[in-house]
């Protein structure tokens, strides 16, 4: 009973952490409490999957691998989890120079308390902007500039992220479908040849997929298909 009676007094004498505490620096800058910084960080983590899809090489890789699986005709082999893991690891490999530059430019000075959070974010976004601009077609960027009703931009540095990100996503989808089309062609030829042979032999009740699948797998293994696909995907970013 004594503990229950003293609980309100203890709660009043020991308040929780301050939610908002702004400190003004001599140069006019403002810093926030650690509590607010942690809250902002946890909020940013919730949008991390969206940033991964919209600002990195993940979309092109995942779409290309999905088209490749469809061309092979293997159903759900490899399954979605394997494709997702391969796409994530290859994305990490391709984007590592961008991540390193963003860390050195924005994150590291912020952790050393040399710059504020807003300045760190702006500097960390510069490598990502440069990466996306290299992969974005001018026609796609012009499309979203026209849709936004803005005047023509004088330089690429004036492109806001609200226009750059959708233009980058559109260009990535186009490139992924182009690579997927090139991968689909040899397997399509095998399907046509097998279907023609079966029709000429009168085996119309036999599914051509059952016969063509071993030939497609054999072709893919003999040419070291996975290595060629990974090399093509990585080179499609590095050669731009």
CSV table of C-alpha atoms in Angstrom, one decimal:
chain,number,residue,atom,x,y,z
A,1,UNK,CA,0.0,0.0,0.0
A,2,UNK,CA,2.9,2.4,0.8
A,3,UNK,CA,4.4,1.7,-2.6
A,4,UNK,CA,1.1,2.3,-4.4
A,5,UNK,CA,0.6,5.5,-2.5
A,6,UNK,CA,4.1,6.8,-3.2
A,7,UNK,CA,4.0,5.9,-6.9
A,8,UNK,CA,2.5,9.3,-8.1
A,9,UNK,CA,5.1,11.2,-6.0
A,10,UNK,CA,7.9,9.1,-7.4
A,11,UNK,CA,6.6,9.6,-10.9
A,12,UNK,CA,6.4,13.4,-10.4
A,13,UNK,CA,9.9,13.6,-9.0
A,14,UNK,CA,11.5,11.5,-11.7
A,15,UNK,CA,10.1,12.6,-15.1
A,16,UNK,CA,11.0,10.9,-18.3
A,17,UNK,CA,13.6,12.0,-20.9
A,18,UNK,CA,13.0,15.3,-22.5
A,19,UNK,CA,11.2,14.9,-25.8
A,20,UNK,CA,12.2,18.3,-27.2
A,21,UNK,CA,15.2,20.3,-26.2
A,22,UNK,CA,16.7,22.7,-28.7
A,23,UNK,CA,20.2,24.2,-28.1
A,24,UNK,CA,21.3,27.2,-30.1
A,25,UNK,CA,24.9,27.3,-31.0
A,26,UNK,CA,26.9,30.6,-31.1
A,27,UNK,CA,26.9,30.5,-35.0
A,28,UNK,CA,23.1,30.4,-35.0
A,29,UNK,CA,22.8,26.6,-35.6
A,30,UNK,CA,20.5,24.4,-33.6
A,31,UNK,CA,21.0,21.0,-32.1
A,32,UNK,CA,18.4,18.6,-30.7
A,33,UNK,CA,18.4,16.1,-27.8
A,34,UNK,CA,19.6,12.6,-28.4
A,35,UNK,CA,16.0,11.4,-27.8
A,36,UNK,CA,14.8,13.4,-30.8
A,37,UNK,CA,17.7,12.2,-32.9
A,38,UNK,CA,17.0,8.5,-32.1
A,39,UNK,CA,13.3,9.1,-32.9
A,40,UNK,CA,14.2,10.6,-36.3
A,41,UNK,CA,16.6,7.7,-37.0
A,42,UNK,CA,13.9,5.1,-36.2
A,43,UNK,CA,11.4,7.0,-38.4
A,44,UNK,CA,14.0,7.1,-41.3
A,45,UNK,CA,14.5,3.3,-41.0
A,46,UNK,CA,10.8,2.7,-41.8
A,47,UNK,CA,11.3,4.3,-45.2
A,48,UNK,CA,14.6,2.5,-45.9
A,49,UNK,CA,12.9,-0.2,-48.1
A,50,UNK,CA,11.4,2.6,-50.3
A,51,UNK,CA,14.8,4.3,-50.5
A,52,UNK,CA,16.4,1.0,-51.5
A,53,UNK,CA,14.0,0.5,-54.3
A,54,UNK,CA,14.0,4.1,-55.6
A,55,UNK,CA,17.6,5.3,-55.3
A,56,UNK,CA,19.8,2.3,-55.8
A,57,UNK,CA,20.5,-0.4,-58.4
A,58,UNK,CA,18.1,-2.9,-56.8
A,59,UNK,CA,15.2,-2.4,-59.1
A,60,UNK,CA,17.1,-3.1,-62.3
A,61,UNK,CA,18.7,-6.2,-60.8
A,62,UNK,CA,15.5,-7.7,-59.3
A,63,UNK,CA,13.4,-7.1,-62.5
A,64,UNK,CA,16.1,-8.6,-64.7
A,65,UNK,CA,16.5,-11.7,-62.6
A,66,UNK,CA,12.7,-12.2,-62.5
A,67,UNK,CA,12.5,-12.0,-66.3
A,68,UNK,CA,15.4,-14.5,-66.5
A,69,UNK,CA,13.5,-17.0,-64.3
A,70,UNK,CA,10.5,-16.6,-66.5
A,71,UNK,CA,12.6,-17.2,-69.6
A,72,UNK,CA,14.0,-20.3,-68.2
A,73,UNK,CA,10.6,-21.6,-67.4
A,74,UNK,CA,11.6,-23.0,-64.0
A,75,UNK,CA,8.5,-21.8,-62.2
A,76,UNK,CA,9.5,-20.7,-58.7
A,77,UNK,CA,13.1,-21.9,-58.9
A,78,UNK,CA,15.1,-20.0,-57.7
A,79,UNK,CA,12.4,-18.7,-55.3
A,80,UNK,CA,11.7,-15.1,-54.5
A,81,UNK,CA,13.9,-15.2,-51.3
A,82,UNK,CA,16.9,-16.3,-53.3
A,83,UNK,CA,16.4,-13.7,-56.0
A,84,UNK,CA,15.9,-11.1,-53.3
A,85,UNK,CA,19.2,-12.1,-51.5
A,86,UNK,CA,21.1,-12.1,-54.8
A,87,UNK,CA,19.7,-8.7,-55.7
A,88,UNK,CA,20.6,-7.3,-52.3
A,89,UNK,CA,24.2,-8.6,-52.4
A,90,UNK,CA,24.8,-7.4,-56.0
A,91,UNK,CA,23.2,-4.0,-55.1
A,92,UNK,CA,25.6,-3.7,-52.2
A,93,UNK,CA,28.5,-4.6,-54.4
A,94,UNK,CA,27.5,-2.0,-57.1
A,95,UNK,CA,26.6,0.8,-54.7
A,96,UNK,CA,29.6,0.4,-52.3
A,97,UNK,CA,31.6,3.3,-53.9
A,98,UNK,CA,28.5,5.5,-53.5
A,99,UNK,CA,27.9,4.4,-49.9
A,100,UNK,CA,31.6,5.0,-49.0
A,101,UNK,CA,31.5,8.5,-50.6
A,102,UNK,CA,28.3,9.4,-48.8
A,103,UNK,CA,29.7,8.2,-45.5
A,104,UNK,CA,32.9,10.2,-45.8
A,105,UNK,CA,31.1,13.3,-47.0
A,106,UNK,CA,28.1,13.4,-44.6
A,107,UNK,CA,27.9,10.7,-41.9
A,108,UNK,CA,31.5,10.7,-40.7
A,109,UNK,CA,31.7,14.5,-40.1
A,110,UNK,CA,28.3,14.4,-38.4
A,111,UNK,CA,29.4,11.7,-36.0
A,112,UNK,CA,32.5,13.7,-35.2
A,113,UNK,CA,30.2,16.7,-34.5
A,114,UNK,CA,31.8,18.9,-37.2
A,115,UNK,CA,28.6,19.6,-39.1
A,116,UNK,CA,24.8,19.6,-38.3
A,117,UNK,CA,22.3,16.9,-39.3
A,118,UNK,CA,20.8,19.0,-42.1
A,119,UNK,CA,24.2,19.7,-43.7
A,120,UNK,CA,25.2,16.1,-43.3
A,121,UNK,CA,22.1,14.9,-45.1
A,122,UNK,CA,22.7,17.3,-48.0
A,123,UNK,CA,26.3,16.2,-48.4
A,124,UNK,CA,25.4,12.5,-48.1
A,125,UNK,CA,22.8,12.9,-50.9
A,126,UNK,CA,25.3,14.3,-53.4
A,127,UNK,CA,26.8,10.9,-54.4
A,128,UNK,CA,23.3,9.4,-54.8
A,129,UNK,CA,22.2,12.3,-57.0
A,130,UNK,CA,25.3,11.8,-59.1
A,131,UNK,CA,24.7,8.1,-59.4
A,132,UNK,CA,21.0,8.5,-60.4
A,133,UNK,CA,21.8,11.3,-62.9
A,134,UNK,CA,24.3,9.0,-64.7
A,135,UNK,CA,21.6,6.3,-65.0
A,136,UNK,CA,18.6,8.5,-65.9
A,137,UNK,CA,17.7,9.2,-69.5
A,138,UNK,CA,17.3,12.8,-70.5
A,139,UNK,CA,14.0,12.0,-72.1
A,140,UNK,CA,12.6,10.6,-68.8
A,141,UNK,CA,13.9,13.5,-66.9
A,142,UNK,CA,12.4,15.9,-69.4
A,143,UNK,CA,9.1,14.1,-69.1
A,144,UNK,CA,8.8,14.7,-65.4
A,145,UNK,CA,10.0,18.3,-65.7
A,146,UNK,CA,7.2,18.8,-68.2
A,147,UNK,CA,4.6,17.1,-66.0
A,148,UNK,CA,5.6,19.2,-63.0
A,149,UNK,CA,5.0,22.4,-64.9
A,150,UNK,CA,8.5,23.7,-64.1
A,151,UNK,CA,10.6,25.8,-66.5
A,152,UNK,CA,13.5,24.1,-68.2
A,153,UNK,CA,16.4,23.5,-65.8
A,154,UNK,CA,19.6,25.3,-66.6
A,155,UNK,CA,21.8,22.5,-65.1
A,156,UNK,CA,21.6,19.1,-63.6
A,157,UNK,CA,22.5,20.4,-60.2
A,158,UNK,CA,19.1,22.2,-60.1
A,159,UNK,CA,17.1,18.9,-60.5
A,160,UNK,CA,15.2,18.3,-57.2
A,161,UNK,CA,14.8,14.8,-55.8
A,162,UNK,CA,11.1,14.9,-56.4
A,163,UNK,CA,11.8,14.9,-60.1
A,164,UNK,CA,15.0,12.9,-60.2
A,165,UNK,CA,13.7,9.8,-58.3
A,166,UNK,CA,10.7,9.0,-60.5
A,167,UNK,CA,12.7,9.7,-63.6
A,168,UNK,CA,15.5,7.4,-62.3
A,169,UNK,CA,12.9,4.7,-61.6
A,170,UNK,CA,11.4,5.0,-65.1
A,171,UNK,CA,14.8,4.7,-66.7
A,172,UNK,CA,15.7,1.7,-64.5
A,173,UNK,CA,12.6,-0.2,-65.5
A,174,UNK,CA,13.3,0.5,-69.2
A,175,UNK,CA,16.8,-0.7,-68.9
A,176,UNK,CA,15.8,-3.8,-67.0
A,177,UNK,CA,13.2,-4.7,-69.7
A,178,UNK,CA,15.8,-4.2,-72.4
A,179,UNK,CA,18.3,-6.5,-70.7
A,180,UNK,CA,15.5,-9.0,-70.0
A,181,UNK,CA,14.5,-9.0,-73.7
A,182,UNK,CA,18.1,-9.9,-74.7
A,183,UNK,CA,18.2,-12.7,-72.2
A,184,UNK,CA,14.8,-14.0,-73.3
A,185,UNK,CA,15.7,-14.4,-77.0
A,186,UNK,CA,17.9,-17.5,-76.9
A,187,UNK,CA,15.4,-19.4,-74.7
A,188,UNK,CA,12.5,-18.3,-76.9
A,189,UNK,CA,14.4,-19.8,-79.9
A,190,UNK,CA,14.7,-23.1,-78.1
A,191,UNK,CA,11.0,-23.1,-77.2
A,192,UNK,CA,10.1,-22.5,-80.9
A,193,UNK,CA,12.4,-25.2,-82.2
A,194,UNK,CA,11.1,-27.8,-79.7
A,195,UNK,CA,7.5,-26.9,-80.4
A,196,UNK,CA,8.1,-27.2,-84.2
A,197,UNK,CA,9.7,-30.6,-83.8
A,198,UNK,CA,6.9,-31.9,-81.6
A,199,UNK,CA,4.3,-30.6,-84.1
A,200,UNK,CA,6.1,-32.2,-87.0
A,201,UNK,CA,6.2,-35.5,-85.1
A,202,UNK,CA,2.5,-35.3,-84.3
A,203,UNK,CA,3.1,-35.1,-80.5
A,204,UNK,CA,0.6,-32.3,-80.0
A,205,UNK,CA,-0.5,-33.6,-76.6
A,206,UNK,CA,3.0,-33.3,-75.2
A,207,UNK,CA,3.9,-30.0,-73.6
A,208,UNK,CA,6.9,-28.4,-75.3
A,209,UNK,CA,7.9,-26.9,-72.0
A,210,UNK,CA,8.8,-30.3,-70.6
A,211,UNK,CA,11.1,-31.1,-73.5
A,212,UNK,CA,12.7,-27.6,-73.8
A,213,UNK,CA,13.4,-27.1,-70.1
A,214,UNK,CA,16.4,-29.5,-70.0
A,215,UNK,CA,17.9,-27.9,-73.1
A,216,UNK,CA,17.5,-24.4,-71.7
A,217,UNK,CA,19.1,-25.4,-68.4
A,218,UNK,CA,22.0,-27.2,-70.3
A,219,UNK,CA,22.6,-24.1,-72.4
A,220,UNK,CA,22.5,-21.8,-69.4
A,221,UNK,CA,25.0,-23.9,-67.5
A,222,UNK,CA,27.4,-24.5,-70.4
A,223,UNK,CA,27.7,-20.7,-71.1
A,224,UNK,CA,28.1,-20.0,-67.4
A,225,UNK,CA,24.9,-18.0,-67.5
A,226,UNK,CA,24.8,-16.8,-63.9
A,227,UNK,CA,28.3,-15.3,-64.2
A,228,UNK,CA,27.4,-13.6,-67.5
A,229,UNK,CA,24.2,-12.2,-66.1
A,230,UNK,CA,26.0,-10.8,-63.0
A,231,UNK,CA,28.7,-9.3,-65.1
A,232,UNK,CA,26.3,-7.7,-67.5
A,233,UNK,CA,24.2,-6.2,-64.7
A,234,UNK,CA,27.3,-4.8,-62.9
A,235,UNK,CA,28.8,-3.5,-66.1
A,236,UNK,CA,25.6,-1.8,-67.1
A,237,UNK,CA,26.2,0.6,-64.1
A,238,UNK,CA,30.0,0.9,-64.2
A,239,UNK,CA,30.2,1.7,-67.9
A,240,UNK,CA,27.9,4.7,-67.8
